[in-house]
Amino acid sequence: MKNAPWWLLGIVVVVALVWAAWPEGETSATERAHELASELRCPDCEGLSVADSSTASARAIRADLSRRVRDGQDDDDIRQEYVDRFGESILLNPEGEGIGVLVWGLPVLVLVVGAGGLVLALRRWRLEPAMHATSADEELVARAQADRASEP
Amino acid sequence: VRHPTRWIALGVAMVVVVVGVVLATQVGGDPRADATRSQLVGGAAPSFAVRPLEGGTLTRAELAGRAVIVNFWNSWCAPCHAELPALARFWARHRDDPSVAFVGIVRDDTERAVREYVAAKGIDWTIATDPAAKAALDFGTRGQPETFAITPDGVIAGAQIGPSSVEDLETMLAAARGKRR
């Protein structure tokens, strides 16, 4: 029972990770096209995704995405087509390679280091006694032991 | 673990160093720098099919064998208005050259507004509308004006994002003809 909080924390972490990583069900062609549209930056507006914009470019891209999805093209291939045509900046989310790895990896690194530090700190606090005996306490104990020893 | 505080401090220091290096190397870079140049230069030009104001359909295949300048524009676009005199001067030099074609493709505008603008400004090169903005998308345009030079065998030899000067247009035409200026 001493380690129960740690076990509980472990179970919560595992459940959260499994829940986050659990594959979603099949998405429809419309949903896939919309997801891709929300990942692409509208080429002729500031800070809006293709899904959120109503410019002619955004409308044309949405139609193109729907057609490509219907034609059975893979999501990665579709993204790559757009990167080839517009450059990396067409992607709202940075790629998970090159310098993009740092964007994704740095928060994880900070989290791991932070969690490690927390664990070490908690262990240290637990190992250290909460109260130290003063010399008066020690004298009191010594006297009590002496009295007990002298008892018949 | 001995000296846990030192390990925590070391971890924090490492994270700070990594963040510092990333910031130092990336702070000067514009993440959208690739938006200022076309990714298509050197590759095959998209096979467009646009509708000239005078009727019919114009495809890239029909222009094969000629150096083609394609200019994306709109009648409501102020930089396009600023660019117009350069386009007119450039076309005045080359309109009688059968090896050169010049096509203005409307990016996002109404046909009526385009017709009125073309008539008012006396534009005499081919102006075409782009159904469903397909050509604008295939050329990877991000706005207007944007201009592309295509070689006679269909390769994009140059591109200009933003208004072109006569000098820019001549440089792109020379590139499309395989010559250096």
Coordinates of C-alpha atoms in Angstrom, one line a residue:
Chain A
M1 CA 0.0 0.0 0.0
K2 CA 3.0 2.2 0.4
N3 CA 3.5 2.6 -3.3
A4 CA -0.2 2.9 -4.1
P5 CA -0.1 6.5 -5.2
W6 CA 2.7 5.7 -7.7
W7 CA 0.7 2.8 -9.0
L8 CA -2.3 5.0 -9.4
L9 CA -0.3 7.7 -11.2
G10 CA 1.2 5.0 -13.5
I11 CA -2.3 3.7 -14.3
V12 CA -3.6 7.2 -15.1
V13 CA -0.6 7.9 -17.4
V14 CA -1.0 4.6 -19.2
V15 CA -4.7 5.1 -19.7
A16 CA -4.2 8.6 -20.9
L17 CA -1.5 7.5 -23.4
V18 CA -3.7 4.6 -24.7
W19 CA -6.7 6.9 -25.1
A20 CA -4.6 9.5 -26.9
A21 CA -3.0 7.0 -29.2
W22 CA -6.1 4.9 -29.9
P23 CA -6.7 4.8 -33.6
E24 CA -9.9 6.6 -34.8
G25 CA -12.4 4.8 -36.9
E26 CA -12.7 5.1 -40.6
T27 CA -13.2 8.7 -41.7
S28 CA -15.4 9.6 -44.7
A29 CA -13.9 11.2 -47.8
T30 CA -15.5 14.5 -46.9
E31 CA -14.0 14.3 -43.4
R32 CA -10.6 13.5 -44.8
A33 CA -10.8 16.3 -47.3
H34 CA -11.8 18.7 -44.5
E35 CA -9.0 17.5 -42.2
L36 CA -6.5 18.1 -45.0
A37 CA -8.0 21.5 -45.7
S38 CA -7.6 22.4 -42.0
E39 CA -3.9 21.5 -42.2
L40 CA -3.2 23.7 -45.2
R41 CA -2.6 27.4 -45.0
C42 CA -4.8 29.5 -47.3
P43 CA -2.3 30.8 -49.8
D44 CA -3.7 34.3 -50.2
C45 CA -4.8 35.1 -46.6
E46 CA -3.1 35.7 -43.3
G47 CA -3.2 33.0 -40.7
L48 CA -6.3 31.1 -42.0
S49 CA -6.5 27.5 -43.0
V50 CA -8.0 26.5 -46.3
A51 CA -10.9 25.1 -44.4
D52 CA -11.7 28.4 -42.8
S53 CA -11.2 30.7 -45.8
S54 CA -13.6 31.7 -48.5
T55 CA -11.1 33.1 -51.1
A56 CA -11.1 31.7 -54.6
S57 CA -7.8 29.9 -53.9
A58 CA -9.2 28.2 -50.8
R59 CA -12.3 27.2 -52.7
A60 CA -10.2 25.8 -55.5
I61 CA -8.0 23.9 -53.0
R62 CA -11.0 22.4 -51.2
A63 CA -12.4 21.2 -54.5
D64 CA -9.0 19.8 -55.5
L65 CA -8.6 18.0 -52.1
S66 CA -12.0 16.4 -52.4
R67 CA -11.2 15.2 -55.9
R68 CA -7.8 13.8 -54.8
V69 CA -9.4 12.0 -51.9
R70 CA -12.1 10.6 -54.1
D71 CA -9.5 9.4 -56.5
G72 CA -7.9 7.4 -53.7
Q73 CA -4.8 9.5 -53.2
D74 CA -2.9 9.0 -49.9
D75 CA -3.0 11.9 -47.4
D76 CA 0.8 12.1 -47.3
D77 CA 1.0 12.3 -51.1
I78 CA -1.6 15.0 -51.2
R79 CA 0.3 17.1 -48.6
Q80 CA 3.5 16.5 -50.6
E81 CA 1.9 17.7 -53.8
Y82 CA 1.0 21.0 -52.0
V83 CA 4.5 21.3 -50.5
D84 CA 6.0 20.8 -54.0
R85 CA 3.8 23.5 -55.4
F86 CA 3.7 26.1 -52.6
G87 CA 6.6 25.2 -50.4
E88 CA 6.7 24.0 -46.7
S89 CA 4.9 27.2 -45.5
I90 CA 1.7 25.9 -47.0
L91 CA 1.5 23.5 -44.0
L92 CA 0.1 25.0 -40.9
N93 CA 1.7 22.3 -38.7
P94 CA 5.4 21.9 -39.1
E95 CA 6.8 18.7 -40.5
G96 CA 8.1 16.1 -38.0
E97 CA 11.6 16.2 -39.6
G98 CA 14.5 18.6 -39.8
I99 CA 14.1 21.6 -37.6
G100 CA 10.4 20.7 -37.2
V101 CA 11.5 17.9 -34.9
L102 CA 12.5 20.5 -32.4
V103 CA 9.1 22.1 -32.5
W104 CA 7.5 18.8 -31.5
G105 CA 10.4 17.4 -29.5
L106 CA 11.2 20.4 -27.3
P107 CA 7.9 20.4 -25.3
V108 CA 8.3 16.6 -24.7
L109 CA 11.9 17.1 -23.6
V110 CA 10.8 19.9 -21.2
L111 CA 8.0 17.6 -19.9
V112 CA 10.3 14.6 -19.4
V113 CA 13.0 16.7 -17.6
G114 CA 10.3 18.4 -15.5
A115 CA 8.7 15.1 -14.5
G116 CA 12.2 13.6 -13.7
G117 CA 13.0 16.5 -11.6
L118 CA 9.7 16.3 -9.7
V119 CA 10.2 12.5 -9.1
L120 CA 13.8 13.1 -7.8
A121 CA 12.6 16.0 -5.6
L122 CA 9.7 13.9 -4.1
R123 CA 12.0 11.0 -3.4
R124 CA 14.5 13.3 -1.7
W125 CA 11.8 14.9 0.5
R126 CA 10.5 11.4 1.4
L127 CA 13.9 10.1 2.4
E128 CA 14.7 13.1 4.6
P129 CA 13.0 13.0 8.1
A130 CA 10.5 15.7 8.5
M131 CA 11.7 16.6 12.1
H132 CA 15.2 16.4 13.6
A133 CA 15.8 15.5 17.2
T134 CA 17.2 18.3 19.2
S135 CA 19.9 17.8 21.9
A136 CA 17.2 18.3 24.5
D137 CA 15.2 15.5 22.9
E138 CA 18.3 13.3 22.9
E139 CA 19.0 14.1 26.6
L140 CA 15.4 13.2 27.4
V141 CA 15.7 9.9 25.6
A142 CA 19.0 9.1 27.3
R143 CA 17.6 9.9 30.7
A144 CA 14.5 7.7 30.1
Q145 CA 16.8 4.8 28.9
A146 CA 19.0 5.3 32.0
D147 CA 16.0 5.3 34.3
R148 CA 14.6 2.2 32.7
A149 CA 18.0 0.4 33.0
S150 CA 18.2 1.3 36.7
E151 CA 14.8 -0.1 37.4
P152 CA 14.9 -3.4 39.2
Chain B
V1 CA 20.8 9.0 -7.3
R2 CA 23.5 11.1 -5.7
H3 CA 23.1 14.9 -5.8
P4 CA 19.6 15.0 -7.4
T5 CA 19.6 18.8 -7.4
R6 CA 22.7 18.9 -9.6
W7 CA 21.0 16.5 -12.0
I8 CA 17.8 18.7 -12.1
A9 CA 20.0 21.8 -12.7
L10 CA 21.9 19.9 -15.5
G11 CA 18.6 19.0 -17.2
V12 CA 17.2 22.5 -17.0
A13 CA 20.5 23.9 -18.3
M14 CA 20.4 21.4 -21.2
V15 CA 16.9 22.5 -22.1
V16 CA 17.9 26.2 -21.9
V17 CA 20.9 25.6 -24.2
V18 CA 18.8 23.7 -26.8
V19 CA 16.1 26.5 -26.7
G20 CA 18.9 29.1 -27.0
V21 CA 20.5 27.4 -30.0
V22 CA 17.2 27.0 -31.8
L23 CA 16.2 30.6 -31.2
A24 CA 19.7 31.8 -32.2
T25 CA 19.7 29.9 -35.5
Q26 CA 16.0 30.4 -36.4
V27 CA 15.2 33.9 -35.2
G28 CA 16.7 35.5 -38.4
G29 CA 14.9 33.1 -40.7
D30 CA 11.5 33.9 -42.1
P31 CA 9.4 30.7 -41.8
R32 CA 7.4 31.9 -44.8
A33 CA 10.4 32.8 -47.0
D34 CA 9.3 30.2 -49.6
A35 CA 6.2 32.2 -50.1
T36 CA 8.2 34.8 -51.9
R37 CA 9.4 32.5 -54.7
S38 CA 7.8 30.0 -56.9
Q39 CA 8.6 26.4 -56.3
L40 CA 7.8 25.5 -59.9
V41 CA 10.7 27.1 -61.6
G42 CA 12.7 24.5 -63.4
G43 CA 9.8 22.1 -63.5
A44 CA 7.1 21.3 -66.1
A45 CA 4.5 24.0 -66.5
P46 CA 0.9 23.0 -65.5
S47 CA -1.3 22.1 -68.4
F48 CA -3.9 24.8 -68.1
A49 CA -7.1 25.4 -70.0
V50 CA -8.5 28.9 -69.7
R51 CA -11.2 30.9 -71.4
P52 CA -10.2 33.9 -73.4
L53 CA -12.6 36.9 -73.3
E54 CA -13.0 36.6 -77.1
G55 CA -14.4 33.0 -76.6
G56 CA -13.2 29.4 -76.9
T57 CA -10.6 27.7 -74.7
L58 CA -6.9 28.3 -74.7
T59 CA -4.6 25.4 -73.5
R60 CA -0.9 25.3 -72.8
A61 CA -0.6 22.6 -75.5
E62 CA -1.8 25.2 -78.1
L63 CA 1.0 27.5 -77.0
A64 CA 3.7 24.8 -77.3
G65 CA 6.7 25.9 -79.5
R66 CA 6.4 29.5 -78.2
A67 CA 8.0 31.3 -75.3
V68 CA 5.0 32.1 -73.1
I69 CA 4.6 34.8 -70.4
V70 CA 1.6 34.1 -68.1
N71 CA 0.5 36.9 -65.9
F72 CA -2.1 36.3 -63.1
W73 CA -4.0 39.4 -62.2
N74 CA -7.3 41.0 -61.1
S75 CA -9.0 44.2 -62.1
W76 CA -9.5 45.2 -58.5
C77 CA -5.8 44.7 -57.5
A78 CA -3.8 47.9 -56.9
P79 CA -0.3 46.3 -57.6
C80 CA -1.8 44.9 -60.9
H81 CA -2.7 48.5 -61.8
A82 CA 0.8 49.6 -61.0
E83 CA 2.2 46.8 -63.1
L84 CA 0.0 47.5 -66.2
P85 CA 2.2 50.1 -67.9
A86 CA 5.2 47.7 -67.7
L87 CA 3.1 44.9 -69.2
A88 CA 1.9 47.2 -72.0
R89 CA 5.5 48.4 -72.8
F90 CA 6.7 44.8 -72.8
W91 CA 3.9 43.6 -75.1
A92 CA 4.4 46.6 -77.5
R93 CA 8.0 45.3 -78.1
H94 CA 6.9 41.7 -78.7
R95 CA 3.4 41.7 -80.0
D96 CA 4.6 41.1 -83.6
D97 CA 6.9 38.3 -82.7
P98 CA 5.2 35.0 -83.4
S99 CA 7.5 33.1 -81.1
V100 CA 6.2 34.9 -78.1
A101 CA 2.8 34.6 -76.4
F102 CA 1.5 36.7 -73.6
V103 CA -1.6 35.6 -71.6
G104 CA -3.2 37.4 -68.7
I105 CA -5.2 35.0 -66.5
V106 CA -7.8 36.5 -64.2
R107 CA -7.3 35.0 -60.8
D108 CA -10.4 36.0 -58.8
D109 CA -12.7 38.5 -60.5
T110 CA -16.0 38.9 -62.3
E111 CA -15.9 38.7 -66.1
R112 CA -17.9 41.9 -66.4
A113 CA -15.4 43.8 -64.3
V114 CA -12.5 42.3 -66.3
R115 CA -14.1 43.2 -69.6
E116 CA -14.7 46.8 -68.5
Y117 CA -11.1 47.2 -67.3
V118 CA -9.6 45.6 -70.4
A119 CA -11.7 48.0 -72.6
A120 CA -10.9 51.0 -70.5
K121 CA -7.1 50.4 -70.5
G122 CA -6.9 49.2 -74.1
I123 CA -5.3 45.9 -73.2
D124 CA -4.5 44.0 -76.4
W125 CA -2.9 40.8 -75.2
T126 CA -4.9 37.7 -74.5
I127 CA -6.9 37.9 -71.3
A128 CA -8.6 34.8 -70.1
T129 CA -10.7 33.8 -67.2
D130 CA -9.8 30.8 -65.1
P131 CA -12.8 28.5 -64.3
A132 CA -12.7 27.4 -60.6
A133 CA -9.3 29.1 -60.2
K134 CA -7.8 25.8 -61.5
A135 CA -4.8 27.4 -63.4
A136 CA -4.1 29.7 -60.4
L137 CA -4.0 26.7 -58.1
D138 CA -1.9 24.6 -60.5
F139 CA 0.7 27.4 -60.8
G140 CA 0.8 27.6 -57.0
T141 CA -0.1 31.3 -57.0
R142 CA -0.5 33.0 -53.6
G143 CA -1.8 36.3 -54.8
Q144 CA -1.6 38.7 -57.7
P145 CA 0.1 39.8 -59.8
E146 CA 2.3 36.8 -60.4
T147 CA 4.1 36.2 -63.6
F148 CA 5.6 33.0 -65.1
A149 CA 7.8 32.4 -68.1
I150 CA 7.4 29.1 -70.0
T151 CA 9.9 27.7 -72.5
P152 CA 8.7 26.5 -75.9
D153 CA 9.0 22.9 -74.6
G154 CA 6.9 23.6 -71.5
V155 CA 9.3 24.2 -68.7
I156 CA 8.8 27.1 -66.2
A157 CA 12.0 29.2 -66.8
G158 CA 11.2 32.1 -64.4
A159 CA 8.7 33.5 -62.0
Q160 CA 8.0 36.9 -60.5
I161 CA 5.9 37.2 -57.3
G162 CA 4.4 40.7 -57.2
P163 CA 4.6 43.4 -59.9
S164 CA 7.0 42.9 -62.7
S165 CA 9.0 45.7 -64.4
V166 CA 9.8 45.7 -68.1
E167 CA 13.3 44.6 -67.2
D168 CA 11.9 41.6 -65.1
L169 CA 9.7 40.6 -68.1
E170 CA 12.6 40.8 -70.6
T171 CA 14.8 38.7 -68.2
M172 CA 12.1 36.1 -67.9
L173 CA 11.5 36.0 -71.6
A174 CA 15.2 35.6 -72.3
A175 CA 15.2 32.7 -69.7
A176 CA 12.2 31.1 -71.5
R177 CA 14.2 31.4 -74.7
G178 CA 17.2 29.8 -73.1
K179 CA 19.3 33.0 -73.2
R180 CA 20.9 35.0 -70.4
R181 CA 20.5 38.7 -70.3

